[in-house]
Coordinates of C-alpha atoms in Angstrom, one line a residue:
M1 CA -23.6 4.9 4.3
S2 CA -23.2 4.0 0.6
E3 CA -20.1 2.5 -0.9
M4 CA -19.5 5.9 -2.7
E5 CA -19.8 7.8 0.6
I6 CA -17.3 5.4 2.2
I7 CA -14.9 5.9 -0.7
Q8 CA -15.3 9.7 -0.5
A9 CA -14.7 9.7 3.2
L10 CA -11.6 7.6 2.9
E11 CA -10.3 9.9 0.2
R12 CA -10.8 12.9 2.5
L13 CA -9.1 11.2 5.4
L14 CA -6.2 9.7 3.5
P15 CA -6.0 11.0 -0.1
T16 CA -4.7 8.5 -2.7
E17 CA -2.3 11.2 -3.9
K18 CA -0.7 11.2 -0.4
I19 CA -0.4 7.4 -0.4
M20 CA 1.3 7.5 -3.8
S21 CA 3.7 10.3 -2.7
D22 CA 4.5 8.4 0.5
A23 CA 5.3 5.2 -1.5
R24 CA 7.5 7.1 -3.9
D25 CA 9.3 8.8 -1.0
L26 CA 9.9 5.4 0.6
I27 CA 11.3 3.9 -2.5
E28 CA 13.7 6.9 -2.8
E29 CA 14.7 6.7 0.9
C30 CA 15.5 3.0 0.3
E31 CA 17.7 4.0 -2.6
Y32 CA 15.5 2.2 -5.1
Q33 CA 16.2 -1.2 -3.6
F34 CA 13.9 -3.6 -1.6
D35 CA 14.1 -7.1 -0.4
F36 CA 10.7 -8.2 -1.6
D37 CA 11.2 -12.0 -1.4
E38 CA 14.1 -12.6 1.0
D39 CA 16.3 -13.6 -2.0
G40 CA 18.3 -10.3 -1.7
L41 CA 17.9 -6.7 -2.8
V42 CA 15.9 -6.0 -5.9
S43 CA 16.8 -2.8 -7.8
I44 CA 13.9 -0.6 -8.8
P45 CA 14.0 1.9 -11.7
V46 CA 13.8 5.5 -10.7
D47 CA 10.8 6.0 -13.0
V48 CA 9.0 2.8 -11.9
E49 CA 5.2 2.8 -12.2
L50 CA 3.3 2.7 -9.0
I51 CA -0.3 1.4 -9.0
F52 CA -2.7 2.1 -6.2
I53 CA -4.4 -1.2 -5.0
S54 CA -6.3 -0.4 -1.9
K55 CA -6.9 1.6 1.3
S56 CA -8.9 0.8 4.3
A57 CA -9.8 2.4 7.7
L58 CA -9.1 0.3 10.8
Y59 CA -10.8 0.9 14.1
T60 CA -9.8 -0.8 17.3
P61 CA -11.2 0.3 20.6
F62 CA -8.1 -1.1 22.4
D63 CA -4.5 -0.2 21.9
V64 CA -3.7 -3.4 19.9
H65 CA -1.4 -3.8 16.9
F66 CA -1.3 -0.3 15.3
G67 CA -4.6 0.8 16.8
T68 CA -7.1 3.0 14.8
G69 CA -5.7 4.2 11.5
Y70 CA -5.4 3.2 7.9
K71 CA -3.8 0.6 5.7
S72 CA -2.9 1.1 2.0
I73 CA -1.3 -1.2 -0.6
V74 CA 0.6 0.0 -3.6
A75 CA 2.0 -2.1 -6.4
V76 CA 5.6 -1.4 -7.6
G77 CA 5.6 -2.0 -11.3
N78 CA 2.9 -3.4 -13.6
V79 CA 0.2 -5.6 -12.0
R80 CA -0.3 -9.1 -13.4
Q81 CA -3.2 -11.5 -12.8
Y82 CA -5.4 -8.6 -11.9
D83 CA -8.9 -10.0 -12.1
L84 CA -11.6 -9.8 -9.5
H85 CA -12.1 -13.6 -9.8
I86 CA -8.5 -14.4 -9.1
S87 CA -7.4 -14.2 -5.5
D88 CA -3.7 -13.3 -6.0
L89 CA -1.9 -10.4 -7.6
A90 CA 1.7 -10.1 -8.7
A91 CA 3.6 -7.0 -9.7
D92 CA 6.8 -6.5 -11.6
Y93 CA 8.7 -5.9 -8.4
G94 CA 6.3 -6.3 -5.5
F95 CA 3.9 -4.5 -3.1
I96 CA 4.3 -2.0 -0.4
T97 CA 1.8 -1.9 2.5
L98 CA 1.7 1.5 4.2
W99 CA 0.3 1.6 7.7
Y100 CA -1.0 5.0 9.0
N101 CA -2.1 6.3 12.4
R102 CA -5.5 8.1 12.8
D103 CA -3.7 11.3 11.8
A104 CA -2.6 9.8 8.4
K105 CA 1.0 9.7 9.5
I106 CA 3.0 6.6 8.5
I107 CA 3.6 4.2 11.3
T108 CA 5.4 1.5 9.4
T109 CA 5.6 -0.2 6.1
D110 CA 5.9 -3.8 4.8
V111 CA 7.0 -5.1 1.4
M112 CA 6.0 -8.4 -0.2
Q113 CA 6.4 -10.1 -3.5
K114 CA 2.9 -11.3 -4.0
L115 CA -0.4 -10.0 -2.8
F116 CA -3.0 -12.5 -1.7
R117 CA -6.4 -11.0 -1.1

């Protein structure tokens, strides 16, 4: 399977539009506040830019962690240090990791200030 076929399959199984909508809904549900770095709540503007970073399919033959499903990462705010040769990314506010089950339903989410690849 080529890289393009993998990308197309992932897009069919978990559309980027759904990920972005889920991230926006999560921000709204949290009343535009997150604790990205354990220093307290950070207020996020209602019209904050969200930037799609990645999505991946996960397969586990055993019922471990979240099992078979998907993982996606979205930046909240503008991304800095975005270079394929630099191993870390920073965003204006932070990053949201969305974990999905095999049916593309959200299982849980994580937030972090920096993203280390």
